[in-house]
Tab-separated table of C-alpha atoms in Angstrom:
chain	number	residue	atom	x	y	z
A	1	MET	CA	0.151	0.389	-0.287
A	2	ASN	CA	2.582	2.513	1.024
A	3	SER	CA	4.411	1.609	-1.986
A	4	LEU	CA	0.986	2.670	-4.264
A	5	GLY	CA	1.020	5.717	-2.369
A	6	LEU	CA	4.517	6.752	-3.128
A	7	PHE	CA	4.742	5.925	-7.033
A	8	PHE	CA	1.024	7.888	-7.347
A	9	ALA	CA	3.033	10.288	-5.885
A	10	THR	CA	5.779	10.888	-8.471
A	11	GLN	CA	2.658	9.978	-11.315
A	12	ASN	CA	0.981	13.430	-9.857
A	13	ARG	CA	-1.711	11.135	-8.570
A	14	GLN	CA	-2.348	13.318	-5.001
A	15	ILE	CA	-5.830	11.902	-4.997
A	16	GLU	CA	-5.548	8.073	-4.911
A	17	GLY	CA	-1.840	8.378	-3.419
A	18	ARG	CA	-3.340	10.254	-0.582
A	19	GLN	CA	-5.827	7.627	0.023
A	20	LEU	CA	-2.839	4.850	0.277
A	21	PHE	CA	-1.761	7.117	2.474
A	22	GLU	CA	-4.293	7.238	4.860
A	23	GLY	CA	-4.804	3.187	5.127
A	24	SER	CA	-0.458	3.214	5.291
A	25	ILE	CA	-0.405	5.268	7.892
A	26	HIS	CA	-3.537	3.760	9.821
A	27	LEU	CA	-2.937	0.097	9.998
A	28	LEU	CA	1.471	0.923	10.428
A	29	LYS	CA	0.241	2.588	13.926
A	30	LYS	CA	0.001	-0.510	15.188
A	31	ALA	CA	2.787	-2.770	12.849
A	32	GLU	CA	6.024	0.380	13.385
A	33	PRO	CA	5.714	3.511	14.871
A	34	ASN	CA	7.690	4.171	14.535
A	35	THR	CA	9.881	4.179	11.645
A	36	LEU	CA	7.507	4.893	8.295
A	37	GLN	CA	4.530	6.546	10.626
A	38	PRO	CA	6.044	9.855	10.132
A	39	ASN	CA	7.199	9.926	6.946
A	40	LEU	CA	3.697	8.673	5.486
A	41	GLN	CA	2.931	11.455	7.596
A	42	ALA	CA	4.606	14.463	5.642
A	43	TRP	CA	3.404	12.609	2.902
A	44	MET	CA	-0.057	13.075	3.320
A	45	ALA	CA	0.921	17.268	4.076
A	46	LEU	CA	2.264	16.261	0.950
A	47	PHE	CA	-0.686	14.657	-0.450
A	48	GLU	CA	-3.152	17.591	1.275
A	49	GLN	CA	-0.887	20.409	0.118
A	50	LEU	CA	-1.431	19.664	-3.680
A	51	ASP	CA	-5.325	19.255	-2.862
A	52	GLY	CA	-5.277	23.087	-1.835
A	53	ASP	CA	-6.150	21.757	2.010
A	54	PHE	CA	-3.226	23.716	3.416
A	55	ASP	CA	-5.835	23.203	7.051
A	56	ALA	CA	-5.273	19.257	6.789
A	57	ALA	CA	-1.629	19.984	5.723
A	58	GLN	CA	0.069	21.318	8.303
A	59	ARG	CA	-1.876	19.679	11.322
A	60	SER	CA	-0.226	16.040	9.565
A	61	ILE	CA	2.955	18.248	10.226
A	62	GLN	CA	2.430	18.970	12.298
A	63	ALA	CA	1.626	14.748	13.738
A	64	SER	CA	5.187	13.971	11.211
A	65	LEU	CA	6.914	15.583	13.540
A	66	GLU	CA	5.618	15.307	17.213
A	67	THR	CA	5.974	11.167	15.996
A	68	VAL	CA	9.637	12.629	14.746
A	69	LYS	CA	9.984	13.608	19.007
A	70	GLN	CA	8.766	9.936	20.304
A	71	LEU	CA	11.931	8.400	18.371
A	72	GLU	CA	14.703	7.454	19.856
A	73	PRO	CA	18.071	9.026	18.289
A	74	THR	CA	19.350	5.623	18.440
A	75	ILE	CA	17.104	4.417	16.261
A	76	ALA	CA	18.917	2.774	13.098
A	77	LYS	CA	16.191	5.231	11.055
A	78	TYR	CA	15.794	8.697	13.431
A	79	LYS	CA	17.671	10.237	10.928
A	80	ALA	CA	16.512	9.858	7.828
A	81	THR	CA	13.621	9.915	9.000
A	82	LYS	CA	14.399	13.549	10.411
A	83	ALA	CA	16.151	14.341	7.888
A	84	PHE	CA	12.826	13.735	5.639
A	85	VAL	CA	9.865	14.958	7.765
A	86	SER	CA	12.253	18.165	8.214
A	87	LEU	CA	12.413	18.794	3.728
A	88	GLN	CA	8.360	18.348	3.635
A	89	HIS	CA	8.124	20.751	5.893
A	90	GLY	CA	9.763	22.703	3.811
A	91	ASN	CA	8.096	21.954	0.659
A	92	LEU	CA	5.031	23.575	2.979
A	93	LEU	CA	6.118	26.534	4.240
A	94	VAL	CA	8.088	27.176	1.406
A	95	ASN	CA	5.397	29.483	-0.795
A	96	SER	CA	3.930	31.324	1.704
A	97	SER	CA	7.521	31.324	4.225
A	98	PRO	CA	9.764	30.994	2.720
A	99	GLU	CA	12.386	32.424	4.315
A	100	VAL	CA	11.568	29.482	7.542
A	101	ALA	CA	11.399	26.738	4.902
A	102	VAL	CA	15.457	27.710	4.685
A	103	ILE	CA	16.001	27.134	7.995
A	104	HIS	CA	13.576	23.970	7.223
A	105	TYR	CA	16.023	22.456	4.077
A	106	GLN	CA	19.211	24.086	5.527
A	107	ASN	CA	17.865	21.284	8.440
A	108	SER	CA	17.156	18.390	6.603
A	109	LEU	CA	20.618	18.767	4.580
A	110	THR	CA	22.591	18.444	7.311
A	111	LEU	CA	21.088	15.375	8.111
A	112	LEU	CA	21.596	13.606	5.017
A	113	ASP	CA	24.672	11.891	3.396
A	114	ARG	CA	25.229	13.634	-0.488
A	115	ASP	CA	27.080	9.983	-1.257
A	116	ALA	CA	24.197	7.798	0.429
A	117	ASP	CA	20.723	9.599	-0.366
A	118	PRO	CA	21.811	11.503	-3.542
A	119	TRP	CA	17.924	10.948	-3.944
A	120	GLN	CA	17.443	13.034	-1.115
A	121	TYR	CA	20.830	15.377	-0.200
A	122	ALA	CA	19.223	17.247	-3.963
A	123	GLU	CA	15.736	16.874	-3.500
A	124	GLY	CA	16.760	19.461	-0.199
A	125	LEU	CA	18.746	21.495	-2.359
A	126	PHE	CA	16.383	22.019	-4.803
A	127	GLY	CA	13.679	23.219	-1.798
A	128	LEU	CA	16.455	25.972	-0.887
A	129	GLY	CA	17.363	27.360	-4.412
A	130	MET	CA	12.958	28.232	-4.887
A	131	ALA	CA	13.253	28.633	-0.263
A	132	HIS	CA	15.586	32.104	-1.764
A	133	TYR	CA	14.247	32.403	-5.338
A	134	ASN	CA	10.469	33.218	-3.844
A	135	MET	CA	12.404	35.526	-1.692
A	136	GLY	CA	13.463	37.239	-4.765
A	137	ASN	CA	17.435	36.984	-4.456
A	138	TYR	CA	18.933	35.527	-7.740
A	139	VAL	CA	21.873	35.043	-6.191
A	140	GLN	CA	22.129	31.864	-4.717
A	141	PRO	CA	19.532	29.986	-6.194
A	142	LYS	CA	21.676	29.378	-9.499
A	143	THR	CA	24.137	27.287	-6.837
A	144	PHE	CA	22.015	25.141	-4.289
A	145	LEU	CA	20.204	23.887	-8.734
A	146	GLU	CA	23.151	23.629	-10.154
A	147	GLN	CA	24.009	21.024	-7.020
A	148	CYS	CA	20.678	20.058	-7.744
A	149	LEU	CA	20.818	19.455	-11.398
A	150	ASP	CA	24.464	17.223	-10.937
A	151	LEU	CA	22.686	14.644	-8.491
A	152	ARG	CA	20.099	14.296	-10.622
A	153	GLU	CA	21.205	13.959	-13.410
A	154	LYS	CA	23.952	11.595	-11.559
A	155	VAL	CA	20.617	9.512	-10.467
A	156	GLY	CA	18.851	10.004	-14.503
A	157	GLU	CA	15.330	10.408	-12.694
A	158	LYS	CA	13.435	12.081	-16.224
A	159	ARG	CA	11.492	14.569	-14.334
A	160	LYS	CA	13.247	16.033	-11.872
A	161	ILE	CA	16.116	16.455	-14.304
A	162	ALA	CA	13.808	18.694	-16.241
A	163	GLU	CA	12.208	20.401	-12.801
A	164	THR	CA	14.943	21.469	-11.829
A	165	PHE	CA	16.220	23.215	-16.239
A	166	ALA	CA	12.550	24.856	-15.217
A	167	ALA	CA	14.412	26.373	-12.477
A	168	LEU	CA	16.821	27.220	-13.595
A	169	SER	CA	15.027	29.628	-16.286
A	170	MET	CA	13.120	30.920	-14.441
A	171	ASN	CA	15.784	31.985	-12.097
A	172	ALA	CA	17.992	33.791	-15.610
A	173	ASN	CA	14.953	35.377	-16.338
A	174	TRP	CA	15.222	36.827	-13.802
A	175	ARG	CA	18.570	37.968	-14.023
A	176	GLY	CA	18.104	39.099	-17.313
A	177	GLU	CA	19.923	35.918	-18.973
A	178	TYR	CA	17.143	35.540	-21.493
A	179	ASP	CA	19.209	33.722	-24.653
A	180	LEU	CA	19.957	31.046	-21.296
A	181	ALA	CA	16.654	31.284	-19.914
A	182	VAL	CA	15.982	30.203	-23.184
A	183	GLN	CA	17.648	27.014	-23.681
A	184	LEU	CA	17.496	26.070	-20.119
A	185	ALA	CA	13.107	25.896	-20.199
A	186	HIS	CA	13.698	23.449	-24.141
A	187	LYS	CA	16.441	21.021	-22.065
A	188	ALA	CA	13.168	21.247	-19.685
A	189	ASN	CA	11.068	21.397	-22.407
A	190	HIS	CA	11.927	17.852	-24.275
A	191	LEU	CA	12.322	15.940	-21.229
A	192	TYR	CA	8.705	16.905	-20.153
A	193	GLN	CA	7.210	15.467	-23.322
A	194	GLU	CA	9.558	12.614	-23.345
A	195	LEU	CA	7.199	11.075	-20.459
A	196	GLY	CA	4.185	11.472	-22.725
A	197	ASP	CA	1.507	12.077	-19.800
A	198	ARG	CA	-0.079	15.653	-20.638
A	199	ILE	CA	0.476	17.041	-16.988
A	200	ASN	CA	3.934	16.846	-18.005
A	201	ARG	CA	3.404	18.304	-21.730
A	202	ALA	CA	1.912	21.634	-19.481
A	203	ARG	CA	5.096	21.718	-17.160
A	204	GLY	CA	7.323	21.614	-19.732
A	205	LEU	CA	5.205	24.749	-22.532
A	206	GLY	CA	4.615	26.746	-19.335
A	207	ASP	CA	8.452	26.593	-18.872
A	208	LEU	CA	8.785	27.529	-22.927
A	209	GLY	CA	6.199	29.991	-22.866
A	210	THR	CA	7.111	31.574	-20.062
A	211	SER	CA	10.960	32.165	-21.306
A	212	TYR	CA	9.227	33.150	-24.382
A	213	THR	CA	7.473	35.882	-22.973
A	214	TRP	CA	10.226	37.075	-21.282
A	215	ALA	CA	12.861	37.386	-24.148
A	216	ASP	CA	10.454	39.992	-25.381
A	217	LYS	CA	9.042	36.708	-27.772
A	218	PRO	CA	5.401	37.215	-26.670
A	219	ASP	CA	3.388	35.695	-29.868
A	220	GLU	CA	5.204	31.979	-29.445
A	221	GLY	CA	5.041	32.199	-26.141
A	222	LEU	CA	0.847	32.621	-25.203
A	223	PRO	CA	-0.045	29.271	-27.380
A	224	LEU	CA	2.303	27.662	-25.878
A	225	LEU	CA	0.926	29.294	-22.829
A	226	GLU	CA	-2.978	28.866	-22.912
A	227	GLU	CA	-3.150	25.523	-24.344
A	228	SER	CA	-0.577	24.188	-20.798
A	229	LEU	CA	-4.067	26.669	-19.248
A	230	SER	CA	-6.036	24.422	-20.676
A	231	ILE	CA	-4.613	20.930	-19.623
A	232	PHE	CA	-4.207	22.041	-15.959
A	233	GLU	CA	-7.564	23.047	-16.001
A	234	ASP	CA	-9.308	19.519	-17.004
A	235	LEU	CA	-6.812	18.308	-14.026
A	236	GLY	CA	-8.590	20.826	-12.048
A	237	ASP	CA	-4.654	21.109	-10.511
A	238	GLN	CA	-5.089	24.447	-8.857
A	239	VAL	CA	-1.503	25.534	-8.268
A	240	MET	CA	-0.609	25.222	-10.747
A	241	VAL	CA	-3.739	27.112	-12.520
A	242	ALA	CA	-3.420	29.665	-10.380
A	243	ARG	CA	1.232	29.961	-11.943
A	244	ALA	CA	-0.838	29.248	-15.514
A	245	HIS	CA	-2.493	32.439	-15.286
A	246	TYR	CA	0.102	34.080	-12.996
A	247	ARG	CA	2.291	33.154	-16.272
A	248	LEU	CA	0.110	34.400	-18.850
A	249	THR	CA	-0.576	38.229	-16.948
A	250	GLY	CA	3.172	38.661	-18.662
A	251	CYS	CA	2.468	37.530	-21.871
A	252	TYR	CA	-0.743	38.979	-22.165
A	253	GLY	CA	1.523	42.609	-21.233
A	254	LYS	CA	3.647	41.487	-23.727
A	255	THR	CA	1.489	41.552	-26.643
A	256	GLY	CA	-1.040	44.483	-24.879
A	257	ASP	CA	-3.940	42.613	-24.169
A	258	LEU	CA	-4.960	44.840	-21.153
A	259	GLU	CA	-8.489	42.034	-20.675
A	260	ASN	CA	-7.049	39.178	-20.823
A	261	CYS	CA	-4.225	40.737	-18.502
A	262	ARG	CA	-6.206	41.369	-16.003
A	263	ALA	CA	-8.462	38.668	-15.523
A	264	SER	CA	-5.992	36.120	-15.541
A	265	ALA	CA	-4.512	38.572	-13.045
A	266	GLN	CA	-7.814	38.552	-11.144
A	267	ARG	CA	-8.667	34.817	-11.604
A	268	CYS	CA	-4.012	34.320	-10.672
A	269	VAL	CA	-5.258	36.906	-7.245
A	270	GLU	CA	-8.878	34.891	-6.596
A	271	LEU	CA	-6.928	30.642	-6.926
A	272	SER	CA	-3.681	32.381	-4.454
A	273	GLN	CA	-6.158	33.252	-2.044
A	274	ALA	CA	-7.814	30.023	-2.147
A	275	ILE	CA	-4.768	27.658	-2.516
A	276	ASN	CA	-2.385	29.595	1.155
A	277	ASN	CA	-0.028	31.158	-2.023
A	278	TYR	CA	1.404	34.348	-0.855
A	279	ALA	CA	4.815	34.763	-3.200
A	280	LEU	CA	2.122	34.269	-6.098
A	281	LEU	CA	-0.894	36.172	-4.695
A	282	SER	CA	1.910	39.627	-3.550
A	283	GLN	CA	2.660	38.551	-8.230
A	284	GLY	CA	-1.098	38.400	-9.002
A	285	TYR	CA	-1.645	41.604	-6.996
A	286	LEU	CA	1.436	42.289	-9.180
A	287	MET	CA	0.342	42.724	-12.395
A	288	LEU	CA	-2.901	43.951	-10.857
A	289	GLY	CA	-1.599	46.628	-10.348
A	290	MET	CA	1.357	47.186	-13.341
A	291	ALA	CA	-1.581	46.670	-15.828
A	292	SER	CA	-4.035	49.355	-13.849
A	293	VAL	CA	-0.406	51.874	-14.356
A	294	CYS	CA	-1.285	50.939	-17.868
A	295	GLU	CA	-4.329	52.501	-18.618
A	296	GLU	CA	-3.435	54.920	-15.708
A	297	SER	CA	-5.760	54.324	-13.708
A	298	PHE	CA	-3.213	55.150	-10.335
A	299	ASP	CA	-5.816	55.108	-8.031
A	300	GLU	CA	-6.472	51.771	-8.742
A	301	ALA	CA	-2.707	50.563	-9.040
A	302	GLY	CA	-1.883	52.310	-5.659
A	303	THR	CA	-5.323	50.170	-4.251
A	304	PHE	CA	-2.998	46.732	-6.011
A	305	LEU	CA	0.348	48.044	-4.858
A	306	SER	CA	-0.689	48.265	-1.610
A	307	LYS	CA	-1.702	44.785	-1.732
A	308	ALA	CA	1.124	43.475	-2.704
A	309	HIS	CA	4.189	45.476	-0.928
A	310	LYS	CA	2.249	44.346	2.301
A	311	ILE	CA	2.479	40.228	1.035
A	312	ALA	CA	5.925	40.257	0.260
A	313	LYS	CA	7.004	42.321	2.579
A	314	ASP	CA	5.624	40.189	4.882
A	315	VAL	CA	6.354	36.481	3.180
A	316	LYS	CA	10.457	38.467	2.865
A	317	GLN	CA	10.223	38.507	-0.865
A	318	VAL	CA	12.814	41.016	-1.174
A	319	GLY	CA	12.904	40.567	-5.088
A	320	ILE	CA	9.415	40.738	-5.524
A	321	GLU	CA	8.797	43.783	-3.106
A	322	GLY	CA	11.844	45.777	-5.252
A	323	LEU	CA	9.856	45.637	-8.282
A	324	ILE	CA	6.472	46.246	-6.389
A	325	THR	CA	8.462	49.857	-5.123
A	326	SER	CA	9.675	50.364	-8.327
A	327	THR	CA	6.221	49.961	-9.968
A	328	ILE	CA	4.675	51.971	-7.197
A	329	ALA	CA	7.251	54.994	-7.875
A	330	LEU	CA	5.762	55.173	-11.237
A	331	VAL	CA	1.946	56.232	-9.111
A	332	ASP	CA	4.410	58.114	-6.391
A	333	VAL	CA	5.202	60.347	-9.580
A	334	SER	CA	1.433	61.139	-10.852
A	335	ARG	CA	0.058	61.986	-7.877
A	336	GLY	CA	3.549	63.701	-7.785
A	337	HIS	CA	5.003	63.133	-4.527
A	338	LEU	CA	9.011	63.400	-6.026
A	339	THR	CA	10.738	62.530	-3.166
A	340	LYS	CA	8.956	59.848	-2.195
A	341	ALA	CA	8.924	58.234	-5.679
A	342	GLN	CA	12.941	59.541	-6.011
A	343	ASN	CA	13.088	56.921	-2.092
A	344	ARG	CA	11.544	53.937	-3.602
A	345	LEU	CA	13.919	54.010	-6.750
A	346	ASN	CA	17.066	54.187	-4.885
A	347	GLN	CA	15.867	51.209	-2.014
A	348	SER	CA	14.620	49.195	-5.194
A	349	LEU	CA	17.688	49.763	-6.978
A	350	ARG	CA	19.635	48.904	-4.190
A	351	ILE	CA	17.640	45.755	-3.385
A	352	ALA	CA	18.273	44.492	-7.430
A	353	LEU	CA	21.667	45.088	-7.446
A	354	GLU	CA	22.393	43.568	-3.818
A	355	TYR	CA	19.819	40.636	-5.479
A	356	ARG	CA	21.460	41.175	-9.154
A	357	ASP	CA	17.474	41.479	-10.025
A	358	PHE	CA	17.151	42.472	-14.156
A	359	ALA	CA	13.695	42.541	-14.180
A	360	THR	CA	13.773	44.622	-10.931
A	361	ILE	CA	15.947	46.927	-12.407
A	362	THR	CA	14.896	47.205	-15.405
A	363	PHE	CA	11.416	48.376	-13.748
A	364	ASN	CA	13.398	50.897	-12.295
A	365	PHE	CA	14.287	52.493	-15.626
A	366	VAL	CA	10.856	53.171	-16.098
A	367	GLY	CA	10.705	54.357	-12.780
A	368	GLN	CA	13.618	56.110	-13.147
A	369	ALA	CA	12.382	57.658	-16.373
A	370	SER	CA	8.772	59.177	-15.803
A	371	PHE	CA	11.001	60.183	-11.634
A	372	TRP	CA	13.720	62.447	-14.125
A	373	LEU	CA	11.390	63.309	-17.114
A	374	ALA	CA	9.063	65.106	-14.449
A	375	LEU	CA	11.337	67.422	-12.806
A	376	ALA	CA	12.969	67.791	-15.626
A	377	GLU	CA	8.825	69.492	-17.069
A	378	LYS	CA	9.133	71.713	-13.675
A	379	TYR	CA	12.870	73.003	-13.913
A	380	PRO	CA	13.148	73.116	-17.602
A	381	ASP	CA	16.466	75.498	-17.028
A	382	GLN	CA	18.445	72.355	-15.458
A	383	GLN	CA	20.577	69.997	-17.717
A	384	THR	CA	20.984	67.614	-15.301
A	385	TYR	CA	17.255	67.014	-15.452
A	386	GLN	CA	17.744	66.264	-18.850
A	387	LYS	CA	20.450	64.742	-19.232
A	388	GLN	CA	18.922	61.719	-16.220
A	389	ALA	CA	15.376	61.728	-18.321
A	390	ILE	CA	17.103	60.949	-22.281
A	391	VAL	CA	19.260	58.672	-20.919
A	392	LEU	CA	16.546	56.137	-18.326
A	393	THR	CA	14.345	56.906	-21.344
A	394	LYS	CA	16.674	55.068	-23.717
A	395	GLN	CA	17.090	52.471	-21.171
A	396	SER	CA	13.916	51.616	-20.815
A	397	TYR	CA	13.605	51.367	-24.197
A	398	ALA	CA	16.502	49.593	-24.385
A	399	PHE	CA	14.979	47.092	-22.015
A	400	PRO	CA	11.741	45.756	-22.256
A	401	LEU	CA	9.305	44.549	-20.497
A	402	TYR	CA	6.005	46.316	-21.171
A	403	ASN	CA	4.433	47.051	-24.223
A	404	PRO	CA	6.033	49.978	-26.122
A	405	VAL	CA	2.654	50.810	-26.419
A	406	HIS	CA	2.364	51.164	-23.024
A	407	LEU	CA	5.195	51.750	-22.238
A	408	ASP	CA	4.802	55.424	-25.375
A	409	ARG	CA	2.083	55.634	-22.055
A	410	ILE	CA	3.982	56.718	-18.934
A	411	ILE	CA	7.154	58.065	-20.692
A	412	GLY	CA	7.274	58.622	-24.483
A	413	ARG	CA	4.771	61.700	-24.869
A	414	HIS	CA	6.973	63.212	-21.970
A	415	TYR	CA	10.168	62.248	-23.677
A	416	GLN	CA	8.636	63.892	-26.855
A	417	ALA	CA	7.992	66.078	-25.230
A	418	LEU	CA	10.935	67.466	-23.396
A	419	ILE	CA	13.496	66.103	-26.300
A	420	SER	CA	10.911	68.695	-28.570
A	421	GLU	CA	12.644	71.053	-26.126
A	422	LEU	CA	16.000	70.784	-26.873
A	423	PRO	CA	18.727	71.412	-29.487
A	424	PRO	CA	19.087	67.998	-31.341
A	425	GLU	CA	23.917	68.559	-30.794
A	426	PHE	CA	22.383	68.297	-27.484
A	427	ILE	CA	20.784	64.961	-26.731
A	428	THR	CA	23.010	63.098	-29.761
A	429	ALA	CA	25.863	63.676	-26.710
A	430	VAL	CA	23.926	62.445	-24.094
A	431	GLN	CA	22.870	59.347	-25.583
A	432	GLU	CA	26.587	58.482	-26.428
A	433	GLU	CA	27.541	59.520	-23.133
A	434	SER	CA	25.933	57.141	-22.391
A	435	ARG	CA	26.173	53.796	-25.030
A	436	SER	CA	29.782	52.722	-23.238
A	437	LYS	CA	27.843	51.739	-19.251
A	438	SER	CA	26.346	49.108	-18.186
A	439	VAL	CA	23.533	47.841	-16.867
A	440	TRP	CA	25.121	47.292	-13.445
A	441	GLU	CA	26.804	51.048	-12.759
């Protein structure tokens, strides 16, 4: 019964697996309470989490922890059992409290032997990478995920290798390594399609579609993302449906389809609330805020972005918090609160540079451009303001994560008004001077 449960776990069939584990736990209470029972309780927590029943998952993980406490440390399986329970506890919290999840993953790794149990050790490394990713730190995940990939390739389980390529692709997107992200997503998709089942097909298509969106090829990404969503909806996987809607918001935004962007962002918010996925919830509110900014509905944008910022701060999503802060600065500029906008932009930029968060830097460019354009308009005799406005506007268009039409609406028209009043040789000189500088300077 336990083996069948584990089989269903690897096949993403959580309903059958959950039923089998319930039966196993009932039998083990009489037969072998000291070893397998906490493992099965931890598996139950995972299945309940996948079903969206987070209260039940929390109860199961607590029961597992209590069972582990009752074990004698001298029992041969004690360390392995405690490591597995710590790992599953991290998995339960990685999307809602990633900072706490890091502690559980680290505890798990200290109990595991990399050579003796490479599968479990790789799981811990993957969890650590995703926890740091959810916190918006895009430096450390690369190291953890590459170590995880090395182990998983030695073990040879295709689905886990594909999962790691996909995670590395997502991390590369946020670092601005778009070509690498597409290559990694292709590798993930190839392995997922080889597995043959629908849920893995949907995963592969979603990863590849997302990488195309980031690489400024939303027309190529959109059909892949829509097919991925359709499969997840058919399968009833609410966690993956929420994530698929989030991915679609970015793609719809890049194609200029704000109506569908809003609809998918709203659906992402609703589902994320239902399944307690706070990492995804903050991003759903962020996308609603961005859609409102693109429509110049700044009061509405401020409401959505405030919600996004509070959630991101609560769950320690430092990188996402920086991205949200950059976008709130646009609202500040629209209200004439320039000092407040400047403070937010400086704070956001510090975070982005520390965590190598290229996505936040590109959004920061837009906020900075809006800020300096407002200053240049307010003080038309200040060449320093004019220079900064020109440089930041050009940077915003060079690394666009907004649709160009929306970018024109946010900063483009103000830029055109500025340069229409300036000598052409002044504009050329400023642009030439800025070309030699790196984004990271």
